[in-house]
Short mmCIF file of C-alpha atoms in Angstrom, two decimals:
data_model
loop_
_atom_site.label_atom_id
_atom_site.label_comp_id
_atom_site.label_asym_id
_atom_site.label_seq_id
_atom_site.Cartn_x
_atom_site.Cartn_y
_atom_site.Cartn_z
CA UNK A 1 0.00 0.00 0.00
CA UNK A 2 1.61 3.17 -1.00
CA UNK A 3 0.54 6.31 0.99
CA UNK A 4 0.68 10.08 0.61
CA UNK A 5 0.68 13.26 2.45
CA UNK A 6 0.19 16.84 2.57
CA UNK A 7 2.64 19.09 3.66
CA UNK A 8 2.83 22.38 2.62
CA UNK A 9 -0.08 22.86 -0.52
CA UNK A 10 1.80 19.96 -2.02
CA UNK A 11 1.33 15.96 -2.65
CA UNK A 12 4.28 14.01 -1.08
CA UNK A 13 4.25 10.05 -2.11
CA UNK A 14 4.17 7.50 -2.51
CA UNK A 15 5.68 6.10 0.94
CA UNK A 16 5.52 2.15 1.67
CA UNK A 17 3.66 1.43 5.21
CA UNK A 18 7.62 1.49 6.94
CA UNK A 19 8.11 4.55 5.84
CA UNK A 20 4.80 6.41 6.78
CA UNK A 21 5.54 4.86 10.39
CA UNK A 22 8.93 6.56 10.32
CA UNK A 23 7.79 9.81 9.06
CA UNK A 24 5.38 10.12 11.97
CA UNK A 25 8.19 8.97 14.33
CA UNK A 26 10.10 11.90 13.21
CA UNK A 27 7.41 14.52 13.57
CA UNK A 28 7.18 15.15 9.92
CA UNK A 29 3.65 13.36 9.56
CA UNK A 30 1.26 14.35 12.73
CA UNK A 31 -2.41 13.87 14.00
CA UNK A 32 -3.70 16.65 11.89
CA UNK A 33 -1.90 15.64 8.69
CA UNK A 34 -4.02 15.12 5.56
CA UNK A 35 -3.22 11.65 4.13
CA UNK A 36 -4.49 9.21 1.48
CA UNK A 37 -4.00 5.64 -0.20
CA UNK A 38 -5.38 4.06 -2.64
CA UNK A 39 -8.53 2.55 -2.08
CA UNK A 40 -9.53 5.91 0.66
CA UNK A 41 -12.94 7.84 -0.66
CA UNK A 42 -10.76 11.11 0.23
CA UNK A 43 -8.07 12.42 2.56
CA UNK A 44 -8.21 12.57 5.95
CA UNK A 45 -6.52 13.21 9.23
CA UNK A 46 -3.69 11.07 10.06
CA UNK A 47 -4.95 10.69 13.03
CA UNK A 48 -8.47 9.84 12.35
CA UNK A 49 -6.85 7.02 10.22
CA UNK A 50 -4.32 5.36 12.65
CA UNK A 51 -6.19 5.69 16.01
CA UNK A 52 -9.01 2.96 14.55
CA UNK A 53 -11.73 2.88 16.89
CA UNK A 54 -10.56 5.86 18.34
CA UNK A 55 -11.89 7.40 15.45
CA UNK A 56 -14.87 8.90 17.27
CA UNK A 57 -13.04 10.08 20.69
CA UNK A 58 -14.20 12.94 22.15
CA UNK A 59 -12.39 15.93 20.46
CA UNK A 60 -11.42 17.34 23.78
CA UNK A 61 -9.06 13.83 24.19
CA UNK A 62 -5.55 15.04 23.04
CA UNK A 63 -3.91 12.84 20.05
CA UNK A 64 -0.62 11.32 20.34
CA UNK A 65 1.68 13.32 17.81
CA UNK A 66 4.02 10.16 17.29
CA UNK A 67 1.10 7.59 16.77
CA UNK A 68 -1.83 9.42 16.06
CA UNK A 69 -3.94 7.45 18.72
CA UNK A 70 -6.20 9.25 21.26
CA UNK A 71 -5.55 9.42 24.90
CA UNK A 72 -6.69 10.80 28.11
CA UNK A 73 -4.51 13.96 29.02
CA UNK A 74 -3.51 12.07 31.86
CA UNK A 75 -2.08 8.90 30.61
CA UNK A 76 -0.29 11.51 28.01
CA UNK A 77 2.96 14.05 28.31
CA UNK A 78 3.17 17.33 26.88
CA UNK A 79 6.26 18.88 24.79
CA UNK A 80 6.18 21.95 24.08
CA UNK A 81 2.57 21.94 22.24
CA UNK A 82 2.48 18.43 21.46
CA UNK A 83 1.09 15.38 23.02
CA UNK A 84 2.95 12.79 23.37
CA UNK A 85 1.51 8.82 25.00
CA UNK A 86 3.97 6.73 27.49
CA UNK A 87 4.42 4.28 24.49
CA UNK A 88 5.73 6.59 22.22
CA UNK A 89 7.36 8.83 24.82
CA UNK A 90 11.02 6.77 24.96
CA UNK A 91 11.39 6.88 21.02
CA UNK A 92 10.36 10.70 21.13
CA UNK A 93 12.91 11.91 23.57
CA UNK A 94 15.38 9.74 21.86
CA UNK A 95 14.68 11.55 18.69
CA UNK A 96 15.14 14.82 20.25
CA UNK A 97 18.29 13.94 22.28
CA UNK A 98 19.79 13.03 18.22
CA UNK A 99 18.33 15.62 16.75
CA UNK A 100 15.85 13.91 14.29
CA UNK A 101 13.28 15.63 16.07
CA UNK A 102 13.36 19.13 15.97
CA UNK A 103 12.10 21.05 19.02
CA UNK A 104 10.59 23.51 16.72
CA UNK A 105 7.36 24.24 18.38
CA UNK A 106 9.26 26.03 21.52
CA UNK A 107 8.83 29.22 21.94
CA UNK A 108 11.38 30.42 23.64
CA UNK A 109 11.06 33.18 25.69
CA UNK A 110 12.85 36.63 24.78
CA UNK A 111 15.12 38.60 26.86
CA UNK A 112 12.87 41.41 27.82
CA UNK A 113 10.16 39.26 28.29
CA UNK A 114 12.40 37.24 30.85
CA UNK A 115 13.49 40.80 32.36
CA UNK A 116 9.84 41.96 32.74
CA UNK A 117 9.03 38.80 34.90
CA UNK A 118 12.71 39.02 36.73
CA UNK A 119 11.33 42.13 37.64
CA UNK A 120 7.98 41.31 38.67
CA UNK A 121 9.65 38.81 40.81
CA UNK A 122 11.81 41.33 42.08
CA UNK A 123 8.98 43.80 43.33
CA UNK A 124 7.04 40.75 45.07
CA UNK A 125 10.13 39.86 47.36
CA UNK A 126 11.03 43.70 47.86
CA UNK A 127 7.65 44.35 48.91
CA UNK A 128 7.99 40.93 51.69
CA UNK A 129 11.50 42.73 52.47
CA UNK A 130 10.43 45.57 53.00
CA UNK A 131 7.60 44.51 55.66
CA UNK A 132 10.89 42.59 57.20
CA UNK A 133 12.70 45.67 57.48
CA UNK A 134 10.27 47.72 58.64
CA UNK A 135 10.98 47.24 62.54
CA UNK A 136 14.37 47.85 62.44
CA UNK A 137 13.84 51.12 59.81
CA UNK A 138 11.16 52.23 62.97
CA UNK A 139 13.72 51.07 65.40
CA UNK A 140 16.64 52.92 63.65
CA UNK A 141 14.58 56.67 63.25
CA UNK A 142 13.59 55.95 67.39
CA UNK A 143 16.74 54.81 68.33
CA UNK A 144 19.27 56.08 65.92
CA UNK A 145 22.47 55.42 68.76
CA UNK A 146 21.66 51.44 68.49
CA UNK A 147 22.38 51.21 65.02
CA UNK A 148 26.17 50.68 65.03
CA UNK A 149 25.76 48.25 67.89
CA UNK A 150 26.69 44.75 67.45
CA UNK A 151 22.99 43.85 68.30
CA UNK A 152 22.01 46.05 65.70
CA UNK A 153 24.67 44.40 63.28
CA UNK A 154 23.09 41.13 64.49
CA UNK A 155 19.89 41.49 63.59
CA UNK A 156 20.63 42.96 60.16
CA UNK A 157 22.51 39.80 59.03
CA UNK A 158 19.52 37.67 60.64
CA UNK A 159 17.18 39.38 58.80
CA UNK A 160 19.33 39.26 55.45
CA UNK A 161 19.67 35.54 56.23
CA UNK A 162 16.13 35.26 56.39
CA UNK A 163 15.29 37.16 52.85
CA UNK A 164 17.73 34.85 51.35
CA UNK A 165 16.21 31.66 52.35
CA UNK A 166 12.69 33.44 51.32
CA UNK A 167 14.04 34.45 47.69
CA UNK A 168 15.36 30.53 48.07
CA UNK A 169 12.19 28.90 48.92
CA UNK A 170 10.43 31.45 46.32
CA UNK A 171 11.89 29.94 43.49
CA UNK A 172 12.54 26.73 44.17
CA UNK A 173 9.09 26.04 45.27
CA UNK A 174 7.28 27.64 42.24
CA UNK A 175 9.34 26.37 39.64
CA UNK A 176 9.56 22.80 41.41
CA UNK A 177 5.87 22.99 41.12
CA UNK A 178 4.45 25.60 38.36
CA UNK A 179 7.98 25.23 36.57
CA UNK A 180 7.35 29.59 36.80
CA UNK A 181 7.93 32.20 39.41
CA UNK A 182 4.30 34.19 39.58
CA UNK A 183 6.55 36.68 37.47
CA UNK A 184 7.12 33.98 34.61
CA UNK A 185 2.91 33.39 35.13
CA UNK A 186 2.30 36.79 34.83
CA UNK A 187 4.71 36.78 31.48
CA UNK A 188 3.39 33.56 29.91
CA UNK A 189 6.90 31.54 30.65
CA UNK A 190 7.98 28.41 32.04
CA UNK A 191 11.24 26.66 32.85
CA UNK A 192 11.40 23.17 31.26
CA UNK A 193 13.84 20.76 30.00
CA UNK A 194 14.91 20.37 26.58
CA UNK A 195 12.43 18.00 26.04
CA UNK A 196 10.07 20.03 27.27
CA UNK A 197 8.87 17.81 30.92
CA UNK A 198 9.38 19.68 34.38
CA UNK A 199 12.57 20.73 35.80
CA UNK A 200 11.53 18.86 39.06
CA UNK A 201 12.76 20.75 42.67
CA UNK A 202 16.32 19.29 42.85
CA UNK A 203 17.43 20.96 39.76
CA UNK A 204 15.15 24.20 40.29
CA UNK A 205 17.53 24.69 43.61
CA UNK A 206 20.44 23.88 41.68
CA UNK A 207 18.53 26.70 39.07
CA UNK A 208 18.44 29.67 42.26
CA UNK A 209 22.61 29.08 43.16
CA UNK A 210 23.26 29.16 38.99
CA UNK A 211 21.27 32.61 38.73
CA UNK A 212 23.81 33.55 41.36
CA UNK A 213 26.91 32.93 38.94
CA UNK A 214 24.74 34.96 36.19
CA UNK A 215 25.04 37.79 38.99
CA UNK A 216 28.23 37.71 39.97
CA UNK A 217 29.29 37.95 35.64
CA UNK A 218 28.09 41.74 36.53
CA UNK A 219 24.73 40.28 34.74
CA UNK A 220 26.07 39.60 31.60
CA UNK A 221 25.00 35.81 32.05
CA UNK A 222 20.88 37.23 32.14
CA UNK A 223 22.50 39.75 28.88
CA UNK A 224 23.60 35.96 27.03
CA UNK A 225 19.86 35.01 26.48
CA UNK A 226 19.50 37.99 23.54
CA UNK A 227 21.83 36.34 21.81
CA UNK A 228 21.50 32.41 22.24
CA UNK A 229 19.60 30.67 19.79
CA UNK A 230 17.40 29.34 22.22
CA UNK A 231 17.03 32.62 24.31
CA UNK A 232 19.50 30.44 27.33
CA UNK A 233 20.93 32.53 30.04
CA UNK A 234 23.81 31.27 31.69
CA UNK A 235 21.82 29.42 34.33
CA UNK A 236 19.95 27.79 31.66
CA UNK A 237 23.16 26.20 30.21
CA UNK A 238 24.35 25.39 33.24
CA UNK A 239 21.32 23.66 34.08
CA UNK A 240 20.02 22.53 30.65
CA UNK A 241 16.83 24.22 31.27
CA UNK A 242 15.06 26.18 28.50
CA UNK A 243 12.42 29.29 29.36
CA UNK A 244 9.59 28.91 26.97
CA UNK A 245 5.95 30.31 26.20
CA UNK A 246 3.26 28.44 28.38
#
């Protein structure tokens, strides 16, 4: 049986059954690609074709990009925009990790969309420093003789230590669980892995200490994500993460 596709206004064929199957593994044939063979009253979707009897599923169950077969979102992973099942998930990532699968539907995120949710970020946790300092600003117009004391000095690196582990917690905890700060949210970004799954907690911590490095380059590791292909600061590369439209 000899098939053909559509791709682009055009008629691509014929291709045995092998090599429709490897076409689709690559990412080149997908759900909502028009195909035909001979003996077919028209063309259709790909995916109407392969998934059988899941022909009629409800059109609000996502289709496997890779096989074409319908799936609850749940028994399903996303990349990027596409929908990927756990059967055809090893192959996929395998394909990316070589390169025969292009990661084009990212969207990476730009650098002054990234620097509009930095500093969204940055206004949330100077507004919860601010209420920490507060006291000790009352304390220091009241009591303005205390404030070279070594109490004083105390209680200023306590309450530095304490922002710290906030701006810690902040991060790691959003983008262990969200993968985005409510800045990236706000901006319509994400942190993910190349492939496109969660960054997880472990490596979001590991995430907070790399922006750190990207600090101490006098910023130029945030200024290296206007000119990386894939918009990657420093602490991207250094933690293989990618910043992408949600």
């Amino acid at each position: 049986m000899n098939w053909y596709y559509a791709r682009e206004g055009r008629q691509v064929g014929p291709l045995s059954e092998q090599d429709l199957k490897l076409q689709v593994a690559a990412g080149v044939i997908r759900a909502d690609t028009l195909v035909w063979h001979e003996g077919m009253a028209g063309w259709q979707a790909y995916g109407s074709v392969a998934s059988g009897t899941d022909a009629g599923a409800p059109a609000s169950r996502p289709t496997c990009t890779q096989c074409g077969r319908a799936f609850a979102p749940e028994e399903m992973i996303r990349f990027g925009d596409r929908w990927v099942c756990a059967t055809c998930k090893p192959a996929f990532v395998q394909g990316l990790k070589e390169g025969a699968i292009a990661p084009e539907q990212f969207r990476y995120g730009g650098f002054w969309l990234r620097f509009a949710a930095v500093l969204i970020d940055g206004i949330i946790m100077g507004v919860v420093g601010f209420i920490l300092q507060f006291p000790l600003f009352l304390k220091m117009m009241t009591a303005p003789q205390e404030t070279g004391s070594f109490r004083w000095l105390g209680l200023q690196m306590l309450l530095n230590l304490i922002k710290f582990v906030l701006s810690l917690g902040y991060e790691t905890w959003f983008v262990g669980a969200f993968g985005a700060t409510p800045g990236k949210m706000v901006c319509g970004l994400k942190v993910v892995m190349p492939d496109g799954s969660k960054i997880g907690y472990a490596r979001a911590l590991a995430r907070f200490f790399a922006k750190i490095i990207s600090y101490l380059t006098l910023c130029i590791g945030f200024v290296m994500a206007a000119f990386d292909d894939e918009k990657r600061a420093l602490h991207d590369r250094i933690c293989e993460t990618r910043v992408v439209k949600s």
